[in-house]
Amino acid sequence: MTNITKPWIFTASCPSKLGTVDVVTRYMAEAGNYVDEIHSFDDRVSKRFFIRIEFQPMKDDFTAARFDAEFAPRAAEFGMEWDLTEPEHRPRVAILVSKYDHCLNDLLYRYRTGQLNIEVPVIISNHPDLEHLAEWHGIPYYHLPITPETKPYQEAEIVKLLEQYDIELVVLARYMQVLSPWMCNELNGKAINIHHSLLPGFKGARPYHQAWEKGVKMVGATAHYVNNDLDEGPIITQGIQTVDHAFYPEDLISKGQDVERVTLFNAIRYHIEKRVFLSGGRTVVFSS
């Protein structure tokens, strides 16, 4: 079947049980929904089943309300929780940054060119350095300085802005601040962070210089959900690039930043396309 319209996205999870795939695919067929793409996984550790389907309604009277009403009795037999995402939905994303601009530049380019199907109504920073990028894109930029003494107030102001702009996802695009436990709880499950993969071996300042001194042969990046364990939230995706003796510290930094850009983009894309499920403390990711 050839169809260029954007698909609806159906996602669901439930306890592992015989017939989980059948109950979904049978309903899709009977309801006249053409399945473009399907992924499923049964996690034998958490004993939960996960499924994601992209589909095109073939009947003119299709509505999300009708889908929910008809599918609910079948889902109830399996204790299934599900979500339906409309084709034109563009999640509202807030970007938090400090002084590094490589991730912000990349995300704004992908946003502007349509590679990321999102809205970016606000950018928030603890420094004024990147305001010109926000202005060029016509996006409000809030400079909220932070000190140890003002941290609770600053974080409270961030949360107010997230509520004001009706934000669905927060992206920490090299926002170089450790979030408080209160802030982590506020952002639980709806914030993505990116950091280099030299942790935990090379902590603190100048990690790439430390890595160069030890002769590392790989650099990379990790994108994960924010939680109260510093840089240890559920991982969405990772990237890696081999290096050798010819890479000096500045080369490692440049290569690492390249990997960070792509890794963060993929993590955001997987999240907004509903390709990520939490299974215990781990993630199930149906990457495309």
CSV table of C-alpha atoms in Angstrom, one decimal:
chain,number,residue,atom,x,y,z
A,1,MET,CA,0.0,0.0,0.0
A,2,THR,CA,1.3,3.5,-0.9
A,3,ASN,CA,0.3,6.3,1.4
A,4,ILE,CA,2.2,9.5,2.1
A,5,THR,CA,0.1,10.7,4.9
A,6,LYS,CA,1.5,10.6,8.4
A,7,PRO,CA,0.4,7.6,10.5
A,8,TRP,CA,-1.4,7.3,13.7
A,9,ILE,CA,0.7,5.8,16.5
A,10,PHE,CA,-0.6,3.1,18.8
A,11,THR,CA,1.5,2.0,21.8
A,12,ALA,CA,0.6,-0.4,24.6
A,13,SER,CA,1.9,-2.5,27.4
A,14,CYS,CA,0.5,-5.2,29.7
A,15,PRO,CA,1.5,-8.2,31.7
A,16,SER,CA,2.9,-11.0,29.6
A,17,LYS,CA,0.1,-13.3,28.4
A,18,LEU,CA,-0.8,-15.5,25.5
A,19,GLY,CA,-2.7,-13.6,22.8
A,20,THR,CA,-1.3,-10.1,23.3
A,21,VAL,CA,-0.3,-9.6,19.7
A,22,ASP,CA,-3.5,-11.1,18.4
A,23,VAL,CA,-5.8,-8.9,20.5
A,24,VAL,CA,-4.2,-5.7,19.0
A,25,THR,CA,-3.7,-6.8,15.4
A,26,ARG,CA,-7.2,-8.5,15.2
A,27,TYR,CA,-8.8,-5.3,16.3
A,28,MET,CA,-6.8,-3.3,13.8
A,29,ALA,CA,-8.0,-5.5,10.9
A,30,GLU,CA,-11.6,-5.6,12.0
A,31,ALA,CA,-11.7,-1.8,12.5
A,32,GLY,CA,-10.2,-1.2,9.0
A,33,ASN,CA,-6.9,0.2,10.1
A,34,TYR,CA,-4.0,-0.6,7.8
A,35,VAL,CA,-0.8,-1.4,9.7
A,36,ASP,CA,2.3,0.2,8.2
A,37,GLU,CA,4.8,-0.7,10.9
A,38,ILE,CA,4.7,-3.0,13.9
A,39,HIS,CA,7.2,-3.7,16.7
A,40,SER,CA,6.6,-5.9,19.8
A,41,PHE,CA,8.7,-7.2,22.6
A,42,ASP,CA,8.1,-9.4,25.6
A,43,ASP,CA,10.4,-8.7,28.5
A,44,ARG,CA,11.0,-11.9,30.4
A,45,VAL,CA,12.6,-10.0,33.2
A,46,SER,CA,9.8,-7.6,34.0
A,47,LYS,CA,7.2,-10.0,32.5
A,48,ARG,CA,5.6,-7.3,30.5
A,49,PHE,CA,4.7,-7.1,26.9
A,50,PHE,CA,5.2,-3.9,24.8
A,51,ILE,CA,3.9,-3.1,21.3
A,52,ARG,CA,4.0,-0.1,18.9
A,53,ILE,CA,2.0,0.2,15.7
A,54,GLU,CA,1.9,2.8,13.0
A,55,PHE,CA,-1.4,2.6,11.1
A,56,GLN,CA,-3.6,4.4,8.6
A,57,PRO,CA,-7.4,4.4,9.2
A,58,MET,CA,-9.2,3.2,6.0
A,59,LYS,CA,-12.7,4.2,7.1
A,60,ASP,CA,-13.9,7.8,6.9
A,61,ASP,CA,-15.7,7.6,10.3
A,62,PHE,CA,-12.5,6.9,12.3
A,63,THR,CA,-12.0,8.9,15.5
A,64,ALA,CA,-9.8,8.5,18.5
A,65,ALA,CA,-12.8,8.4,20.8
A,66,ARG,CA,-14.3,5.6,18.8
A,67,PHE,CA,-11.1,3.6,18.7
A,68,ASP,CA,-10.8,3.9,22.5
A,69,ALA,CA,-14.4,2.9,23.1
A,70,GLU,CA,-14.2,-0.2,20.9
A,71,PHE,CA,-10.8,-1.3,22.0
A,72,ALA,CA,-11.2,-0.8,25.7
A,73,PRO,CA,-13.2,-4.1,26.4
A,74,ARG,CA,-10.6,-6.1,24.5
A,75,ALA,CA,-7.7,-4.4,26.3
A,76,ALA,CA,-9.3,-4.9,29.7
A,77,GLU,CA,-9.0,-8.7,29.3
A,78,PHE,CA,-5.2,-8.3,29.3
A,79,GLY,CA,-4.8,-5.4,31.7
A,80,MET,CA,-3.5,-3.4,28.8
A,81,GLU,CA,-2.6,0.3,29.0
A,82,TRP,CA,-2.5,2.0,25.7
A,83,ASP,CA,-2.0,5.4,24.1
A,84,LEU,CA,-3.0,6.8,20.7
A,85,THR,CA,-1.1,9.7,19.1
A,86,GLU,CA,-2.6,11.8,16.3
A,87,PRO,CA,-0.5,12.2,13.1
A,88,GLU,CA,-0.2,16.0,13.4
A,89,HIS,CA,0.7,16.1,17.1
A,90,ARG,CA,3.9,18.2,17.6
A,91,PRO,CA,5.1,17.9,21.2
A,92,ARG,CA,6.0,21.2,22.9
A,93,VAL,CA,9.7,21.0,23.9
A,94,ALA,CA,11.7,23.3,26.2
A,95,ILE,CA,15.5,23.3,25.7
A,96,LEU,CA,17.8,24.1,28.6
A,97,VAL,CA,21.3,25.1,27.9
A,98,SER,CA,24.4,26.7,29.5
A,99,LYS,CA,27.3,27.9,27.3
A,100,TYR,CA,28.0,25.0,24.9
A,101,ASP,CA,26.1,25.6,21.7
A,102,HIS,CA,26.7,22.5,19.6
A,103,CYS,CA,23.6,20.6,20.7
A,104,LEU,CA,21.3,23.6,20.7
A,105,ASN,CA,22.5,24.6,17.2
A,106,ASP,CA,21.8,21.1,15.9
A,107,LEU,CA,18.4,20.8,17.5
A,108,LEU,CA,17.3,24.2,16.2
A,109,TYR,CA,18.4,23.3,12.7
A,110,ARG,CA,16.5,20.0,12.8
A,111,TYR,CA,13.5,21.8,14.2
A,112,ARG,CA,13.6,24.5,11.5
A,113,THR,CA,14.0,22.0,8.7
A,114,GLY,CA,11.3,19.6,10.0
A,115,GLN,CA,13.6,16.7,10.9
A,116,LEU,CA,12.2,17.0,14.4
A,117,ASN,CA,8.4,17.1,14.5
A,118,ILE,CA,8.3,19.4,17.5
A,119,GLU,CA,7.5,22.9,18.7
A,120,VAL,CA,10.1,24.8,20.6
A,121,PRO,CA,8.3,27.6,22.4
A,122,VAL,CA,11.0,28.5,24.9
A,123,ILE,CA,14.8,28.2,25.6
A,124,ILE,CA,16.0,28.6,29.2
A,125,SER,CA,19.6,29.1,30.3
A,126,ASN,CA,21.7,30.0,33.4
A,127,HIS,CA,23.9,32.1,31.1
A,128,PRO,CA,23.1,34.9,28.5
A,129,ASP,CA,25.6,33.6,25.9
A,130,LEU,CA,23.3,31.8,23.5
A,131,GLU,CA,20.5,34.3,23.5
A,132,HIS,CA,21.4,35.3,19.9
A,133,LEU,CA,20.5,31.8,18.6
A,134,ALA,CA,17.1,32.0,20.2
A,135,GLU,CA,16.5,35.5,18.8
A,136,TRP,CA,17.5,34.4,15.3
A,137,HIS,CA,14.9,31.6,15.5
A,138,GLY,CA,12.3,33.9,17.1
A,139,ILE,CA,12.1,31.8,20.3
A,140,PRO,CA,11.8,33.4,23.7
A,141,TYR,CA,15.0,33.1,25.8
A,142,TYR,CA,15.0,33.3,29.5
A,143,HIS,CA,18.3,33.9,31.4
A,144,LEU,CA,18.0,32.6,34.9
A,145,PRO,CA,21.3,32.9,36.7
A,146,ILE,CA,22.0,30.4,39.5
A,147,THR,CA,24.1,30.2,42.6
A,148,PRO,CA,24.0,27.7,45.4
A,149,GLU,CA,21.9,30.1,47.4
A,150,THR,CA,19.4,30.9,44.6
A,151,LYS,CA,19.1,27.3,43.2
A,152,PRO,CA,15.7,26.6,44.8
A,153,TYR,CA,14.3,29.8,43.4
A,154,GLN,CA,15.9,29.4,40.0
A,155,GLU,CA,14.5,25.9,39.6
A,156,ALA,CA,11.0,27.0,40.8
A,157,GLU,CA,11.1,29.7,38.1
A,158,ILE,CA,12.0,27.0,35.4
A,159,VAL,CA,9.1,24.9,36.5
A,160,LYS,CA,6.8,28.0,36.2
A,161,LEU,CA,8.0,28.6,32.7
A,162,LEU,CA,7.4,24.9,31.8
A,163,GLU,CA,3.8,25.3,33.0
A,164,GLN,CA,3.4,28.6,31.3
A,165,TYR,CA,4.4,27.3,27.9
A,166,ASP,CA,2.6,23.9,28.4
A,167,ILE,CA,5.8,21.9,27.9
A,168,GLU,CA,5.6,18.2,27.3
A,169,LEU,CA,9.3,17.4,27.1
A,170,VAL,CA,12.4,19.1,28.5
A,171,VAL,CA,15.8,18.6,26.8
A,172,LEU,CA,19.0,19.3,28.7
A,173,ALA,CA,21.2,20.2,25.7
A,174,ARG,CA,24.4,20.4,27.8
A,175,TYR,CA,22.7,22.3,30.7
A,176,MET,CA,25.7,22.2,33.0
A,177,GLN,CA,23.9,22.1,36.3
A,178,VAL,CA,23.1,19.3,38.7
A,179,LEU,CA,19.4,19.2,39.3
A,180,SER,CA,18.0,19.0,42.8
A,181,PRO,CA,16.0,16.0,43.9
A,182,TRP,CA,12.9,18.2,43.9
A,183,MET,CA,13.6,19.2,40.3
A,184,CYS,CA,14.3,15.6,39.2
A,185,ASN,CA,11.0,14.6,40.6
A,186,GLU,CA,9.2,17.4,38.8
A,187,LEU,CA,10.8,16.3,35.5
A,188,ASN,CA,10.6,12.6,36.1
A,189,GLY,CA,9.9,10.8,32.8
A,190,LYS,CA,9.7,14.0,30.7
A,191,ALA,CA,13.3,15.2,30.5
A,192,ILE,CA,16.2,13.9,28.4
A,193,ASN,CA,19.8,14.6,29.2
A,194,ILE,CA,23.0,14.2,27.1
A,195,HIS,CA,26.5,13.6,28.4
A,196,HIS,CA,29.8,12.3,27.1
A,197,SER,CA,30.5,8.6,27.6
A,198,LEU,CA,33.8,9.2,29.4
A,199,LEU,CA,31.9,8.9,32.7
A,200,PRO,CA,32.5,7.5,35.2
A,201,GLY,CA,36.2,7.1,34.4
A,202,PHE,CA,36.9,10.7,33.7
A,203,LYS,CA,34.9,13.0,35.9
A,204,GLY,CA,35.0,16.7,36.6
A,205,ALA,CA,36.7,19.3,34.5
A,206,ARG,CA,38.5,18.7,31.2
A,207,PRO,CA,37.4,15.0,30.8
A,208,TYR,CA,38.6,14.8,27.2
A,209,HIS,CA,42.1,16.0,28.4
A,210,GLN,CA,42.1,13.3,31.0
A,211,ALA,CA,41.0,10.7,28.4
A,212,TRP,CA,43.7,11.8,26.0
A,213,GLU,CA,46.4,11.4,28.7
A,214,LYS,CA,45.2,7.8,29.2
A,215,GLY,CA,45.2,7.1,25.4
A,216,VAL,CA,41.5,6.3,25.0
A,217,LYS,CA,40.5,4.7,21.7
A,218,MET,CA,36.8,5.5,21.8
A,219,VAL,CA,34.6,8.6,22.5
A,220,GLY,CA,30.9,8.7,22.7
A,221,ALA,CA,27.7,10.0,24.2
A,222,THR,CA,24.7,8.7,26.3
A,223,ALA,CA,21.2,10.2,26.2
A,224,HIS,CA,19.0,9.2,29.1
A,225,TYR,CA,15.9,10.2,31.1
A,226,VAL,CA,16.5,12.4,34.1
A,227,ASN,CA,16.1,10.9,37.5
A,228,ASN,CA,17.6,11.4,40.9
A,229,ASP,CA,20.7,9.3,40.2
A,230,LEU,CA,23.2,11.7,38.6
A,231,ASP,CA,23.8,10.8,34.9
A,232,GLU,CA,22.4,7.3,35.6
A,233,GLY,CA,18.8,7.6,34.4
A,234,PRO,CA,17.3,5.0,32.0
A,235,ILE,CA,19.3,5.1,28.8
A,236,ILE,CA,17.5,5.8,25.6
A,237,THR,CA,20.4,5.6,23.1
A,238,GLN,CA,24.1,5.8,22.9
A,239,GLY,CA,26.7,6.7,20.2
A,240,ILE,CA,30.3,5.9,19.8
A,241,GLN,CA,33.3,6.8,17.6
A,242,THR,CA,36.7,5.2,17.4
A,243,VAL,CA,39.8,7.5,17.7
A,244,ASP,CA,43.5,6.9,17.7
A,245,HIS,CA,46.9,8.4,18.7
A,246,ALA,CA,46.5,11.2,16.1
A,247,PHE,CA,43.6,12.7,18.0
A,248,TYR,CA,44.7,15.5,20.4
A,249,PRO,CA,42.4,16.8,23.2
A,250,GLU,CA,40.8,19.4,20.9
A,251,ASP,CA,40.1,16.6,18.3
A,252,LEU,CA,38.6,14.4,20.9
A,253,ILE,CA,36.3,17.3,22.0
A,254,SER,CA,35.2,17.9,18.5
A,255,LYS,CA,34.5,14.3,17.7
A,256,GLY,CA,32.7,13.8,21.0
A,257,GLN,CA,30.5,16.8,20.3
A,258,ASP,CA,29.6,15.3,16.9
A,259,VAL,CA,28.5,12.2,18.6
A,260,GLU,CA,26.5,14.1,21.3
A,261,ARG,CA,24.5,16.0,18.6
A,262,VAL,CA,23.4,12.8,16.8
A,263,THR,CA,22.8,10.8,20.0
A,264,LEU,CA,20.6,13.6,21.5
A,265,PHE,CA,18.7,14.0,18.2
A,266,ASN,CA,17.9,10.2,18.1
A,267,ALA,CA,16.8,10.1,21.7
A,268,ILE,CA,14.4,13.0,21.2
A,269,ARG,CA,13.1,11.4,18.0
A,270,TYR,CA,12.5,8.1,19.6
A,271,HIS,CA,10.7,9.7,22.5
A,272,ILE,CA,8.4,11.9,20.4
A,273,GLU,CA,7.6,9.0,18.1
A,274,LYS,CA,6.6,6.9,21.1
A,275,ARG,CA,9.4,4.3,20.5
A,276,VAL,CA,10.6,4.3,24.1
A,277,PHE,CA,9.0,2.2,27.0
A,278,LEU,CA,10.2,2.0,30.6
A,279,SER,CA,10.5,-1.6,31.8
A,280,GLY,CA,11.6,-1.6,35.4
A,281,GLY,CA,14.7,0.6,35.5
A,282,ARG,CA,15.6,-0.1,31.9
A,283,THR,CA,14.2,1.0,28.5
A,284,VAL,CA,12.7,-0.9,25.6
A,285,VAL,CA,13.4,1.1,22.5
A,286,PHE,CA,11.9,0.3,19.1
A,287,SER,CA,14.4,2.3,17.0
A,288,SER,CA,13.6,2.8,13.3
